[in-house]
């Protein structure tokens, strides 16, 4: 049945407690568990055990991200197709991290570590499954619904896209092509879940994280998120605007280690039969920042 | 690969031209084609040939609704599983209606006609697939993104739910149960597309349509939709409010033939592993109308 | 030079502590002071000492409401003009209530008690006057910006309107007239402050309160307010909708004593040279509830 | 009774027809009248004859702006007080421009021309004064409610503020002071109308226009405005954000002649007794752009 969604990201952070405080008070995630070097967190509307893991490290960035699959057959099937694609694949045993079942770890063509898993402890959302209220009263911070997607950089966007679409059956919702149509320089991918993207790539150095995004309700909640960022003195890189790509509404900012975060709202509903939208590189400015219509230098350079 | 989404509904209307005018000027659909007794329409953000067919008739209601599948194998597989479930199934030949390929027509346990299809002519959205703007300037009316879902009534909600989840692999996002937990009286189903529902059922007479819904951006667009309805003197049954079920924002109103329409926004993202939310019948008022907390008489009775 | 705004209302409530809890936790006002039978409260964005006084009583309703004037000359001038209009007028001495200076108390033609005052202790808003943030992080409940307006009922709308426009120099922004244009049955009045209304009257029994309204940011905050009301199990009379009159967005509900409250957003900016808008009584439904287009029985009858 | 509001601005534009097209199709104003060198325009929600006059010229900028007063006595009184303040004052005779009555023209301390007037032809809004709908269906462009305010630059902010508060009885809602509290470098002024500002000044060269602003409903309409600007290829200087000063939501862009425009929403309600809010110059970045927290170079330099 395939991949359900991006399920988690393990972020490397420099000062663990300072980072926990940020992800708790500013983003508004809850701490679910801790082990020696990691803190496990989730958003109020997520039912699985965790979606963000903070790992103390000497350098910021992303340790790995992981997709949840529906069945054990999916796990075995994708393990084979990843190997057939030429990736290094290994099993991560049950319980290597808290709450998680056995996983398959793949080094993808951009050098990032991506895991697939079926099992994770279910802890439930903050509103429950019986006659739930639409939102909980006791949140703090930006209080996103969920960890939404990651953008990574890599040298070879074409190959990593083929990996995800051919080996893992993701669908490409949008892409950025050089004007001559020869080279893919951006790629937006999603599982069978209607989201505009679970994972995206833009051309750049391998193994790097561009940003990790959290989903908020709407454009007004993007404003309130940005307001909070100023109140908490969090550096904002890109003030509220719309993306051309995905049509989503956004604000970009940095966690205490320099990992870029996004509060993202809206975004078009994409189906598996939706034609892939093409952005030509001369319009990349409008594609990324629909109002500004050009990239800012930091946006291409600040990677972790 | 399975069902992608509800793709179309063919509505029976009493006066065709008056209805076309309503769906064009008030809802804001475009007329794509016409044949002797039918007008084919689509919303600006849909890429397939049509999503709403108006069929002139002596009585209002729904002729059939149809789900798009991803592959011909899906079509054959679901044809068999529907037959195995005990439904009457027949093939609808290519070109029976404009723009459509061959379909499988199933009489589901509630007596409604449901079709499955793979092929439909692609006409594209109003913003295109190359460097698209996020929305088109030249819309009119409520201008929804898409036909979103239908709610039907039926005597046996349990069986029709089993049909869709077992034979067609839909997922049940939410359900309403009698307080003793014995009988299912409401059921909300979606394909693998993240939507809160493609199709829903509540207990009532077989073969009836409760409403057909169109998707708008957000709560503010629900307000603007309701404002337009008053300007166009369209009868509103339920003024803007939130649903407990799906968390969506809504306004209900009637087309000139008495078919109930909804402008629907928001709604939670539901995955195939999302636990089915249970509403107990004593909370059905809050589930349906989160602010009013009780049903109004017309809402259960006005069916077509 | 004249009246600045409606500055406060003293509401009669049946159970003081239960009411304080409601106005604090549900509405989100702060308790500023207490004396033997009264609790003084204010909204976070108000700088004067209080805007709502709760007075324990055997019956719900309104003890008095009060307008703030700019100068002592205004107070003396309006005292005279009210007497000249034929009203009973008396002075309320400095310190009769906490934080308040001397006031002029007028029995207006509908029998309600209205005070005018210049002095009230300044306590400041929750965001301060030096480099303020746009909103405070530590609010609870609906957290309106301010007490906004009251609607009262009275037998003679024409005369009470003449009193406020001629004796107190308020401006009439909108009015409701019988279809023959002979009798005024609704009147919306504001001071020189751009608000759509500080005080309004509709035809009904003298001395009664229809509702006291609190101002929230926008239509989305009206939704969140209505959501909270359901979470707190507060009875909602009118679910979110738009007013034709004032164009404002609204939700109506009841405090524990049965006093009707409103969360109100938007509303047109009205100037002193704005032509008074006329609603004809046959359109009163649309004027009051723009989407429903008719009054509900309770709305005319539930008065305190 | 005093000044009601800023009533109009006459902007100098380089190519008249191109500018008319912009203010009509992009901003969404209606052309009301034309004479040899001028085009008179208004927004749909304004009832006076015009609010924006475009004057063909060799250089962009502002010819004059004008405040509407309530009575002829106001006009005479302010004429005297302006003269007493030391300004050059002259009468502009009835009919010098279309639809306008006699005016008083004042050269204010910053060298700008400011007129006061009582009479202007009333043409009414697009929704009328009898049972009006809340908004008209037939708008185009951004379709603001009104011309809202201007920001001008000048060498001596202190004196021009004294002029407006002492001679014309405007109220200062907010101000920017050097950190030592010695020098005023920004000043926000409004008439008795609740607006956050009718006119503002920041330190800079005399006689210059910083921007002319139009009022839209809310933050979502700011987004839609910004979207339209990209669709019409209008240069945006500042993408959607919040102001610290006034709390308003904003997007800044340029008309074809280089005059800066703003679509402005929200903004706090300010009364004549509201304490003037002080921004210290070290926080000017946050005051102007609450999320960016610093000025951009162009914002101080692009003046017309």
CSV table of C-alpha atoms in Angstrom, one decimal, chain C:
chain,number,residue,atom,x,y,z
C,1,UNK,CA,-14.7,68.2,22.8
C,2,UNK,CA,-17.5,65.8,23.5
C,3,UNK,CA,-18.1,62.2,24.0
C,4,UNK,CA,-15.2,59.9,23.3
C,5,UNK,CA,-16.8,56.5,23.7
C,6,UNK,CA,-18.9,54.2,25.7
C,7,UNK,CA,-16.6,53.6,28.7
C,8,UNK,CA,-18.3,51.1,30.9
C,9,UNK,CA,-21.4,49.1,31.7
C,10,UNK,CA,-22.4,47.9,35.1
C,11,UNK,CA,-24.2,44.6,34.7
C,12,UNK,CA,-26.4,43.0,37.3
C,13,UNK,CA,-25.6,39.3,37.8
C,14,UNK,CA,-27.2,36.7,40.0
C,15,UNK,CA,-24.2,34.8,41.4
C,16,UNK,CA,-21.2,37.1,41.6
C,17,UNK,CA,-18.4,34.5,41.8
C,18,UNK,CA,-19.8,32.4,39.1
C,19,UNK,CA,-20.1,35.4,36.9
C,20,UNK,CA,-16.6,36.6,37.7
C,21,UNK,CA,-15.3,33.2,36.7
C,22,UNK,CA,-17.2,33.4,33.4
C,23,UNK,CA,-16.0,37.0,32.5
C,24,UNK,CA,-12.5,36.0,33.5
C,25,UNK,CA,-12.1,32.6,31.9
C,26,UNK,CA,-14.5,32.7,29.0
C,27,UNK,CA,-14.5,36.3,28.0
C,28,UNK,CA,-11.0,36.9,29.2
C,29,UNK,CA,-11.3,40.1,31.2
C,30,UNK,CA,-9.0,40.9,34.1
C,31,UNK,CA,-10.3,41.6,37.6
C,32,UNK,CA,-8.9,45.1,38.5
C,33,UNK,CA,-10.7,45.7,41.8
C,34,UNK,CA,-13.5,44.6,44.1
C,35,UNK,CA,-15.7,46.3,46.6
C,36,UNK,CA,-18.6,44.9,48.7
C,37,UNK,CA,-21.0,44.1,45.9
C,38,UNK,CA,-19.0,44.8,42.8
C,39,UNK,CA,-16.2,43.4,40.8
C,40,UNK,CA,-14.4,45.7,38.3
C,41,UNK,CA,-12.9,44.3,35.2
C,42,UNK,CA,-11.2,45.4,32.0
C,43,UNK,CA,-10.0,43.9,28.7
C,44,UNK,CA,-6.3,43.7,27.9
C,45,UNK,CA,-6.3,46.5,25.4
C,46,UNK,CA,-8.1,49.0,27.5
C,47,UNK,CA,-6.1,51.6,29.4
C,48,UNK,CA,-8.8,52.9,31.8
C,49,UNK,CA,-9.3,51.3,35.2
C,50,UNK,CA,-12.4,49.2,34.2
C,51,UNK,CA,-15.0,48.8,31.5
C,52,UNK,CA,-17.3,46.2,33.0
C,53,UNK,CA,-18.6,46.2,36.5
C,54,UNK,CA,-20.4,43.2,37.8
C,55,UNK,CA,-22.9,44.0,40.5
C,56,UNK,CA,-24.5,41.2,42.5
C,57,UNK,CA,-28.3,41.5,42.3
C,58,UNK,CA,-31.6,39.6,42.4
C,59,UNK,CA,-32.2,40.1,38.7
C,60,UNK,CA,-30.0,40.2,35.6
C,61,UNK,CA,-29.8,43.3,33.5
C,62,UNK,CA,-27.9,46.6,33.3
C,63,UNK,CA,-27.5,49.0,36.2
C,64,UNK,CA,-26.1,51.7,34.1
C,65,UNK,CA,-23.8,52.4,31.2
C,66,UNK,CA,-21.4,55.4,31.0
C,67,UNK,CA,-19.8,57.5,28.4
C,68,UNK,CA,-16.4,59.2,28.8
C,69,UNK,CA,-16.2,62.8,27.8
C,70,UNK,CA,-13.1,64.7,27.0
C,71,UNK,CA,-13.3,67.8,29.3
C,72,UNK,CA,-15.0,69.1,32.4
C,73,UNK,CA,-16.7,71.6,30.1
C,74,UNK,CA,-18.2,68.7,28.2
C,75,UNK,CA,-19.6,67.3,31.4
C,76,UNK,CA,-21.2,70.6,32.4
C,77,UNK,CA,-22.5,71.2,28.9
C,78,UNK,CA,-24.1,67.8,28.5
C,79,UNK,CA,-25.5,68.0,32.1
C,80,UNK,CA,-27.3,71.1,31.0
C,81,UNK,CA,-28.4,69.8,27.7
C,82,UNK,CA,-29.8,66.7,29.2
C,83,UNK,CA,-31.8,68.7,31.7
C,84,UNK,CA,-33.0,70.9,29.0
C,85,UNK,CA,-34.1,67.8,27.1
C,86,UNK,CA,-36.2,67.0,30.1
C,87,UNK,CA,-34.2,64.2,31.7
C,88,UNK,CA,-33.7,63.7,35.4
C,89,UNK,CA,-30.1,64.4,36.0
C,90,UNK,CA,-28.0,64.1,39.1
C,91,UNK,CA,-24.3,64.1,40.1
C,92,UNK,CA,-22.5,61.0,41.3
C,93,UNK,CA,-19.8,62.0,43.6
C,94,UNK,CA,-16.1,61.2,43.1
C,95,UNK,CA,-15.2,57.8,44.5
C,96,UNK,CA,-18.7,56.3,44.6
C,97,UNK,CA,-17.2,53.5,42.7
C,98,UNK,CA,-13.6,52.5,42.7
C,99,UNK,CA,-11.3,54.3,40.3
C,100,UNK,CA,-14.0,56.7,39.0
C,101,UNK,CA,-14.2,60.5,39.3
C,102,UNK,CA,-17.3,62.6,39.5
C,103,UNK,CA,-20.1,61.7,37.1
C,104,UNK,CA,-23.4,63.0,35.8
C,105,UNK,CA,-26.2,60.4,35.9
C,106,UNK,CA,-29.1,60.8,33.5
C,107,UNK,CA,-32.3,58.9,33.2
C,108,UNK,CA,-32.7,58.7,29.5
C,109,UNK,CA,-36.1,58.5,27.7
C,110,UNK,CA,-36.1,54.7,27.7
C,111,UNK,CA,-35.7,54.7,31.5
C,112,UNK,CA,-32.1,53.4,31.4
C,113,UNK,CA,-29.4,55.1,33.6
C,114,UNK,CA,-26.6,56.6,31.6
C,115,UNK,CA,-23.6,58.3,33.2
C,116,UNK,CA,-21.1,60.7,31.8
C,117,UNK,CA,-17.7,61.1,33.3
C,118,UNK,CA,-14.3,62.6,32.6
C,119,UNK,CA,-12.0,61.1,35.2
C,120,UNK,CA,-11.2,57.5,35.6
C,121,UNK,CA,-7.9,56.1,37.0
C,122,UNK,CA,-5.6,55.1,34.2
C,123,UNK,CA,-4.1,51.6,34.7
C,124,UNK,CA,-2.7,51.0,31.2
C,125,UNK,CA,-3.0,48.2,28.7
C,126,UNK,CA,-1.3,44.8,28.9
C,127,UNK,CA,1.2,45.7,26.2
C,128,UNK,CA,2.2,49.2,27.6
C,129,UNK,CA,2.9,52.5,25.8
C,130,UNK,CA,6.6,52.1,25.1
C,131,UNK,CA,7.6,49.9,22.1
C,132,UNK,CA,4.5,47.8,22.7
C,133,UNK,CA,4.0,44.3,21.2
C,134,UNK,CA,0.8,44.1,19.2
C,135,UNK,CA,-0.8,41.6,21.6
C,136,UNK,CA,0.1,40.0,24.9
C,137,UNK,CA,1.0,36.4,25.2
C,138,UNK,CA,-0.7,35.8,28.6
C,139,UNK,CA,-4.4,36.1,27.8
C,140,UNK,CA,-7.1,33.6,28.4
C,141,UNK,CA,-10.6,33.1,27.0
C,142,UNK,CA,-11.9,35.1,24.1
C,143,UNK,CA,-9.6,37.9,25.1
C,144,UNK,CA,-11.4,40.8,23.3
C,145,UNK,CA,-9.7,44.2,22.8
C,146,UNK,CA,-12.4,46.1,24.5
C,147,UNK,CA,-15.9,46.4,25.7
C,148,UNK,CA,-17.5,47.7,22.5
C,149,UNK,CA,-21.1,48.6,22.7
C,150,UNK,CA,-24.5,47.9,24.2
C,151,UNK,CA,-27.9,47.3,22.6
C,152,UNK,CA,-30.9,48.4,24.7
C,153,UNK,CA,-34.6,48.2,24.1
C,154,UNK,CA,-37.1,51.0,24.5
C,155,UNK,CA,-40.6,52.0,23.6
C,156,UNK,CA,-39.7,55.3,21.9
C,157,UNK,CA,-36.7,55.0,19.7
C,158,UNK,CA,-37.3,58.3,18.0
C,159,UNK,CA,-37.0,60.3,21.3
C,160,UNK,CA,-34.1,58.5,22.7
C,161,UNK,CA,-32.3,59.0,19.4
C,162,UNK,CA,-33.0,62.7,19.5
C,163,UNK,CA,-31.7,62.8,23.1
C,164,UNK,CA,-28.4,61.3,22.1
C,165,UNK,CA,-27.9,63.2,18.9
C,166,UNK,CA,-29.2,66.5,20.1
C,167,UNK,CA,-28.3,66.6,23.7
C,168,UNK,CA,-25.1,64.5,23.7
C,169,UNK,CA,-24.0,65.0,20.1
C,170,UNK,CA,-23.7,61.4,19.2
C,171,UNK,CA,-24.1,60.6,15.5
C,172,UNK,CA,-26.6,58.1,14.1
C,173,UNK,CA,-24.8,55.7,11.8
C,174,UNK,CA,-27.8,53.5,10.9
C,175,UNK,CA,-31.5,53.2,11.6
C,176,UNK,CA,-34.4,50.9,11.0
C,177,UNK,CA,-37.7,52.4,9.9
C,178,UNK,CA,-41.1,51.0,9.3
C,179,UNK,CA,-41.8,50.4,5.6
C,180,UNK,CA,-43.9,53.5,5.5
C,181,UNK,CA,-41.0,55.5,6.8
C,182,UNK,CA,-43.1,56.8,9.7
C,183,UNK,CA,-41.6,55.1,12.8
C,184,UNK,CA,-38.1,54.4,13.8
C,185,UNK,CA,-37.7,51.0,15.3
C,186,UNK,CA,-33.9,50.7,15.5
C,187,UNK,CA,-31.2,53.2,16.0
C,188,UNK,CA,-27.4,52.9,16.0
C,189,UNK,CA,-25.4,55.7,17.6
C,190,UNK,CA,-21.7,56.4,18.0
C,191,UNK,CA,-19.5,59.1,19.4
C,192,UNK,CA,-16.7,60.8,17.3
C,193,UNK,CA,-14.6,57.7,17.3
C,194,UNK,CA,-15.2,55.9,14.0
C,195,UNK,CA,-16.9,53.0,15.6
C,196,UNK,CA,-20.0,51.6,13.9
C,197,UNK,CA,-21.8,51.9,17.2
C,198,UNK,CA,-21.3,52.7,20.9
C,199,UNK,CA,-24.9,52.3,21.8
C,200,UNK,CA,-28.0,51.1,19.9
C,201,UNK,CA,-31.7,50.8,20.6
C,202,UNK,CA,-34.4,48.5,19.2
C,203,UNK,CA,-38.0,48.8,19.9
C,204,UNK,CA,-39.1,46.8,23.0
C,205,UNK,CA,-39.8,47.3,26.6
C,206,UNK,CA,-38.1,50.2,28.4
C,207,UNK,CA,-35.1,49.7,30.7
C,208,UNK,CA,-34.0,46.4,29.3
C,209,UNK,CA,-30.6,45.2,28.1
C,210,UNK,CA,-30.5,43.3,24.8
C,211,UNK,CA,-26.7,42.7,24.8
C,212,UNK,CA,-23.3,43.9,25.8
C,213,UNK,CA,-20.6,43.4,23.1
C,214,UNK,CA,-16.9,42.8,23.1
C,215,UNK,CA,-14.6,43.6,20.2
C,216,UNK,CA,-12.4,40.9,18.7
C,217,UNK,CA,-9.9,41.2,15.8
C,218,UNK,CA,-11.7,39.5,12.9
C,219,UNK,CA,-13.9,36.8,11.6
C,220,UNK,CA,-11.4,34.1,12.4
C,221,UNK,CA,-11.4,35.2,16.0
C,222,UNK,CA,-15.2,35.1,16.0
C,223,UNK,CA,-14.8,31.4,15.0
C,224,UNK,CA,-12.3,30.8,17.8
C,225,UNK,CA,-14.6,32.6,20.2
C,226,UNK,CA,-17.5,30.4,19.2
C,227,UNK,CA,-15.3,27.3,19.5
C,228,UNK,CA,-14.3,28.3,23.0
C,229,UNK,CA,-18.0,28.8,23.9
C,230,UNK,CA,-18.7,25.2,23.0
C,231,UNK,CA,-15.7,24.0,24.9
C,232,UNK,CA,-16.9,26.0,28.0
C,233,UNK,CA,-20.5,24.8,27.4
C,234,UNK,CA,-21.7,28.4,27.2
C,235,UNK,CA,-25.1,28.7,25.5
C,236,UNK,CA,-24.8,30.2,22.0
C,237,UNK,CA,-27.9,31.9,20.6
C,238,UNK,CA,-26.6,33.0,17.2
C,239,UNK,CA,-23.7,31.1,15.6
C,240,UNK,CA,-21.1,33.1,13.7
C,241,UNK,CA,-22.6,35.3,11.0
C,242,UNK,CA,-22.4,38.8,9.5
C,243,UNK,CA,-24.7,41.7,10.4
C,244,UNK,CA,-26.1,43.7,7.5
C,245,UNK,CA,-26.2,46.6,9.9
C,246,UNK,CA,-22.6,47.7,10.6
C,247,UNK,CA,-21.3,44.9,8.4
C,248,UNK,CA,-19.8,43.5,11.5
C,249,UNK,CA,-19.1,39.8,12.2
C,250,UNK,CA,-20.7,38.3,15.3
C,251,UNK,CA,-21.6,35.5,17.6
C,252,UNK,CA,-24.2,35.9,20.4
C,253,UNK,CA,-24.3,34.0,23.7
C,254,UNK,CA,-25.4,34.3,27.3
C,255,UNK,CA,-23.6,34.9,30.5
C,256,UNK,CA,-24.5,32.7,33.5
C,257,UNK,CA,-27.2,35.2,34.6
C,258,UNK,CA,-28.8,35.3,31.1
C,259,UNK,CA,-27.3,38.6,30.0
C,260,UNK,CA,-26.7,38.3,26.3
C,261,UNK,CA,-23.1,38.9,25.2
C,262,UNK,CA,-21.6,39.4,21.7
C,263,UNK,CA,-18.2,38.9,20.3
C,264,UNK,CA,-18.1,41.4,17.5
C,265,UNK,CA,-15.5,42.1,14.8
C,266,UNK,CA,-15.1,44.4,11.9
C,267,UNK,CA,-17.9,46.9,11.4
C,268,UNK,CA,-17.5,49.7,9.0
C,269,UNK,CA,-15.7,53.0,9.9
C,270,UNK,CA,-18.4,55.6,10.4
C,271,UNK,CA,-17.6,59.4,10.4
C,272,UNK,CA,-19.7,62.2,11.7
C,273,UNK,CA,-20.5,63.2,8.1
C,274,UNK,CA,-21.4,59.6,7.1
C,275,UNK,CA,-25.0,59.6,5.8
C,276,UNK,CA,-27.2,57.6,8.1
C,277,UNK,CA,-28.0,54.3,6.5
C,278,UNK,CA,-31.6,53.3,6.5
C,279,UNK,CA,-32.9,49.8,6.9
C,280,UNK,CA,-36.6,49.3,6.1
C,281,UNK,CA,-38.4,47.0,8.5
C,282,UNK,CA,-39.2,44.4,5.8
C,283,UNK,CA,-35.5,43.9,5.6
C,284,UNK,CA,-34.8,43.9,9.3
C,285,UNK,CA,-34.0,40.1,9.1
C,286,UNK,CA,-31.2,40.8,6.6
C,287,UNK,CA,-30.1,43.9,8.5
C,288,UNK,CA,-29.7,42.0,11.7
C,289,UNK,CA,-28.6,38.6,10.4
C,290,UNK,CA,-27.3,39.0,6.9
C,291,UNK,CA,-27.2,35.3,6.1
C,292,UNK,CA,-30.3,34.0,7.9
C,293,UNK,CA,-32.4,36.9,6.7
C,294,UNK,CA,-34.9,36.6,9.4
C,295,UNK,CA,-35.0,37.1,13.2
C,296,UNK,CA,-35.3,34.2,15.5
C,297,UNK,CA,-37.9,34.4,18.3
C,298,UNK,CA,-35.4,34.4,21.1
C,299,UNK,CA,-33.5,37.3,19.8
C,300,UNK,CA,-36.5,39.7,20.3
C,301,UNK,CA,-37.6,38.1,23.6
C,302,UNK,CA,-34.6,37.3,25.7
C,303,UNK,CA,-34.0,40.6,27.5
C,304,UNK,CA,-32.6,41.3,30.9
